[in-house]
C-alpha positions as semicolon CSV with decimal commas, in nm:
position;residue;x (nm);y (nm);z (nm)
1;M;1,049;-0,263;-1,067
2;P;0,827;-0,320;-0,722
3;A;0,820;0,061;-0,651
4;E;0,636;0,079;-0,996
5;Q;0,409;-0,193;-0,924
6;S;0,325;-0,042;-0,569
7;L;0,283;0,296;-0,727
8;A;0,061;0,174;-0,991
9;R;-0,160;-0,009;-0,693
10;Q;-0,195;0,305;-0,485
11;A;-0,322;0,441;-0,864
12;L;-0,601;0,241;-0,889
13;N;-0,735;0,267;-0,517
14;V;-1,068;0,504;-0,500
15;P;-0,922;0,834;-0,370
16;N;-0,624;0,820;-0,609
17;M;-0,849;0,745;-0,892
18;L;-1,118;1,029;-0,780
19;S;-0,792;1,263;-0,823
20;L;-0,707;1,150;-1,186
21;L;-1,003;1,172;-1,289
22;R;-0,996;1,551;-1,149
23;L;-0,679;1,600;-1,333
24;A;-0,828;1,458;-1,665
25;G;-1,161;1,690;-1,653
26;V;-0,882;1,979;-1,650
27;P;-0,836;2,018;-2,047
28;V;-1,170;1,910;-2,114
29;F;-1,271;2,253;-1,893
30;L;-1,061;2,439;-2,053
31;W;-1,137;2,359;-2,402
32;L;-1,568;2,427;-2,301
33;V;-1,514;2,730;-2,132
34;L;-1,204;2,850;-2,416
35;G;-1,348;2,658;-2,706
36;P;-1,701;2,622;-2,773
37;E;-1,846;2,823;-2,426
38;E;-2,049;2,533;-2,351
39;D;-2,039;2,657;-1,967
40;G;-2,354;2,448;-1,838
41;W;-2,053;2,133;-1,913
42;A;-1,808;2,309;-1,793
43;L;-2,049;2,414;-1,482
44;A;-2,077;2,042;-1,401
45;I;-1,670;2,011;-1,419
46;L;-1,621;2,252;-1,200
47;I;-1,907;2,120;-0,940
48;F;-1,765;1,733;-1,036
49;S;-1,420;1,875;-0,899
50;A;-1,541;2,050;-0,607
51;L;-1,718;1,759;-0,461
52;T;-1,433;1,514;-0,548
53;D;-1,204;1,732;-0,398
54;W;-1,415;1,709;-0,054
55;L;-1,444;1,354;-0,132
56;D;-1,122;1,205;-0,185
57;G;-0,980;1,267;0,115
58;K;-1,236;1,123;0,322
59;L;-1,275;0,835;0,138
60;A;-0,854;0,801;0,197
61;R;-0,907;0,808;0,536
62;W;-1,246;0,613;0,579
63;L;-1,159;0,328;0,354
64;N;-0,769;0,346;0,523
65;Q;-0,622;0,409;0,131
66;M;-0,424;0,677;0,238
67;S;-0,055;0,687;-0,001
68;R;0,232;0,854;-0,118
69;L;0,082;0,905;-0,463
70;G;-0,239;1,057;-0,295
71;Q;-0,016;1,352;-0,116
72;L;0,112;1,419;-0,418
73;L;-0,192;1,408;-0,665
74;D;-0,460;1,575;-0,485
75;P;-0,222;1,882;-0,448
76;A;-0,122;1,825;-0,815
77;A;-0,472;1,822;-0,907
78;D;-0,602;2,113;-0,697
79;R;-0,329;2,376;-0,845
80;L;-0,392;2,262;-1,177
81;Y;-0,724;2,347;-1,153
82;I;-0,726;2,679;-0,988
83;L;-0,469;2,775;-1,202
84;A;-0,663;2,647;-1,502
85;T;-0,972;2,798;-1,450
86;L;-0,858;3,111;-1,322
87;V;-0,647;3,200;-1,683
88;A;-0,972;3,102;-1,855
89;F;-1,135;3,347;-1,626
90;L;-0,901;3,598;-1,692
91;I;-0,943;3,544;-2,081
92;R;-1,323;3,539;-2,045
93;E;-1,320;3,835;-1,850
94;I;-1,521;3,618;-1,569
95;V;-1,325;3,783;-1,319
96;P;-1,064;4,106;-1,357
97;W;-0,662;4,045;-1,374
98;W;-0,598;4,209;-1,068
99;V;-0,748;3,900;-0,849
100;V;-0,610;3,692;-1,119
101;V;-0,251;3,786;-1,099
102;P;-0,176;3,816;-0,726
103;L;-0,260;3,463;-0,723
104;I;-0,078;3,331;-0,998
105;V;0,242;3,510;-0,820
106;R;0,130;3,308;-0,509
107;E;0,182;2,990;-0,691
108;A;0,517;3,115;-0,869
109;V;0,680;3,208;-0,504
110;L;0,559;2,834;-0,389
111;G;0,704;2,668;-0,677
112;A;1,071;2,863;-0,601
113;C;1,012;2,783;-0,263
114;V;0,989;2,400;-0,323
115;L;1,269;2,414;-0,566
116;V;1,476;2,587;-0,314
117;L;1,389;2,347;-0,046
118;R;1,437;2,064;-0,233
119;R;1,807;2,222;-0,336
120;K;1,852;2,267;0,048
121;G;1,746;1,819;0,081
122;F;1,415;1,931;0,255
123;A;1,095;1,831;0,187
124;P;0,763;2,091;0,066
125;P;0,625;2,280;0,305
126;E;0,335;2,109;0,516
127;V;0,055;2,180;0,399
128;T;-0,178;2,383;0,683
129;Y;-0,515;2,417;0,727
130;I;-0,545;2,798;0,607
131;G;-0,406;2,645;0,234
132;K;-0,658;2,388;0,282
133;G;-0,953;2,601;0,334
134;A;-0,823;2,818;0,070
135;T;-0,859;2,560;-0,190
136;F;-1,180;2,495;-0,059
137;V;-1,324;2,798;-0,070
138;L;-1,211;2,877;-0,373
139;M;-1,322;2,526;-0,578
140;Y;-1,687;2,640;-0,463
141;A;-1,624;3,037;-0,580
142;F;-1,569;2,865;-0,914
143;P;-1,877;2,750;-1,032
144;F;-2,094;3,064;-0,871
145;L;-1,807;3,276;-1,083
146;L;-1,927;3,125;-1,394
147;V;-2,291;3,128;-1,340
148;T;-2,246;3,509;-1,294
149;D;-2,132;3,504;-1,690
150;G;-2,465;3,675;-1,815
151;H;-2,770;3,919;-1,746
152;S;-3,004;3,637;-1,649
153;A;-3,184;3,585;-1,278
154;L;-2,965;3,344;-1,179
155;A;-2,610;3,517;-1,262
156;A;-2,763;3,822;-1,083
157;F;-2,829;3,583;-0,779
158;A;-2,486;3,411;-0,771
159;R;-2,321;3,725;-0,840
160;P;-2,303;3,843;-0,461
161;V;-2,186;3,465;-0,365
162;A;-1,938;3,439;-0,596
163;Y;-1,758;3,788;-0,523
164;A;-1,792;3,677;-0,149
165;F;-1,648;3,353;-0,236
166;T;-1,373;3,459;-0,416
167;A;-1,273;3,726;-0,180
168;W;-1,245;3,534;0,109
169;G;-1,060;3,228;-0,111
170;A;-0,857;3,496;-0,249
171;V;-0,795;3,650;0,141
172;L;-0,695;3,295;0,252
173;Y;-0,482;3,192;-0,065
174;L;-0,238;3,452;0,009
175;W;-0,257;3,417;0,360
176;S;-0,132;3,031;0,343
177;G;0,120;3,151;0,061
178;A;0,270;3,384;0,307
179;L;0,280;3,120;0,563
180;Y;0,433;2,869;0,329
181;V;0,686;3,145;0,267
182;I;0,797;3,180;0,637
183;Q;0,810;2,721;0,637
184;T;1,107;2,794;0,382
185;V;1,283;3,097;0,523
186;R;1,244;2,933;0,852
187;A;1,382;2,591;0,731
188;I;1,651;2,707;0,547
189;S;1,759;2,955;0,862
190;R;1,806;2,667;1,047
191;D;1,957;2,476;0,810
192;R;2,243;2,757;0,809
193;G;2,223;2,803;1,200
194;A;2,343;2,378;1,195
195;A;2,605;2,445;0,941
196;A;2,768;2,724;1,065
197;S;2,755;2,568;1,452
198;G;2,892;2,263;1,292
């Protein structure tokens, strides 16, 4: 019971509440993009998500409110937003399948790595600066991509910016995924080596 109360208190700190709000925004964003196609409101949610993704980490350090729950919530919210946005943009034909599929495969591979590591008694791979940078760039690419859906002057202006951010973010995202796979392989190799020597 004390652990549950501790988790409840952690959930009420400012950074974790921002992460929870970000998570709650995912289904709303999907409905806005795929249902009534209210892109203005969907854009507002994407901008809010990108800002809070940056802000929750800063606040956790400034307010000394870093927590285990926050370490789980923040990347979970990021991954869910990225996957949901990619799928929505694919359905709307805002981005082509050959951009979306490698990024989704990357997530599936990382999920398999986490399962393997947990089965072996290891913690998930450590988050790298490249991974954080990739998430940051993609989260800022998505609002620009949404604006490109149309033939307005704003869409024409946003298109090169969106494509540049998307290309940069996708490369970093795949690179960080490869680094996480390498971490996993090394951990399992060390474990096997220790078992063999023991």
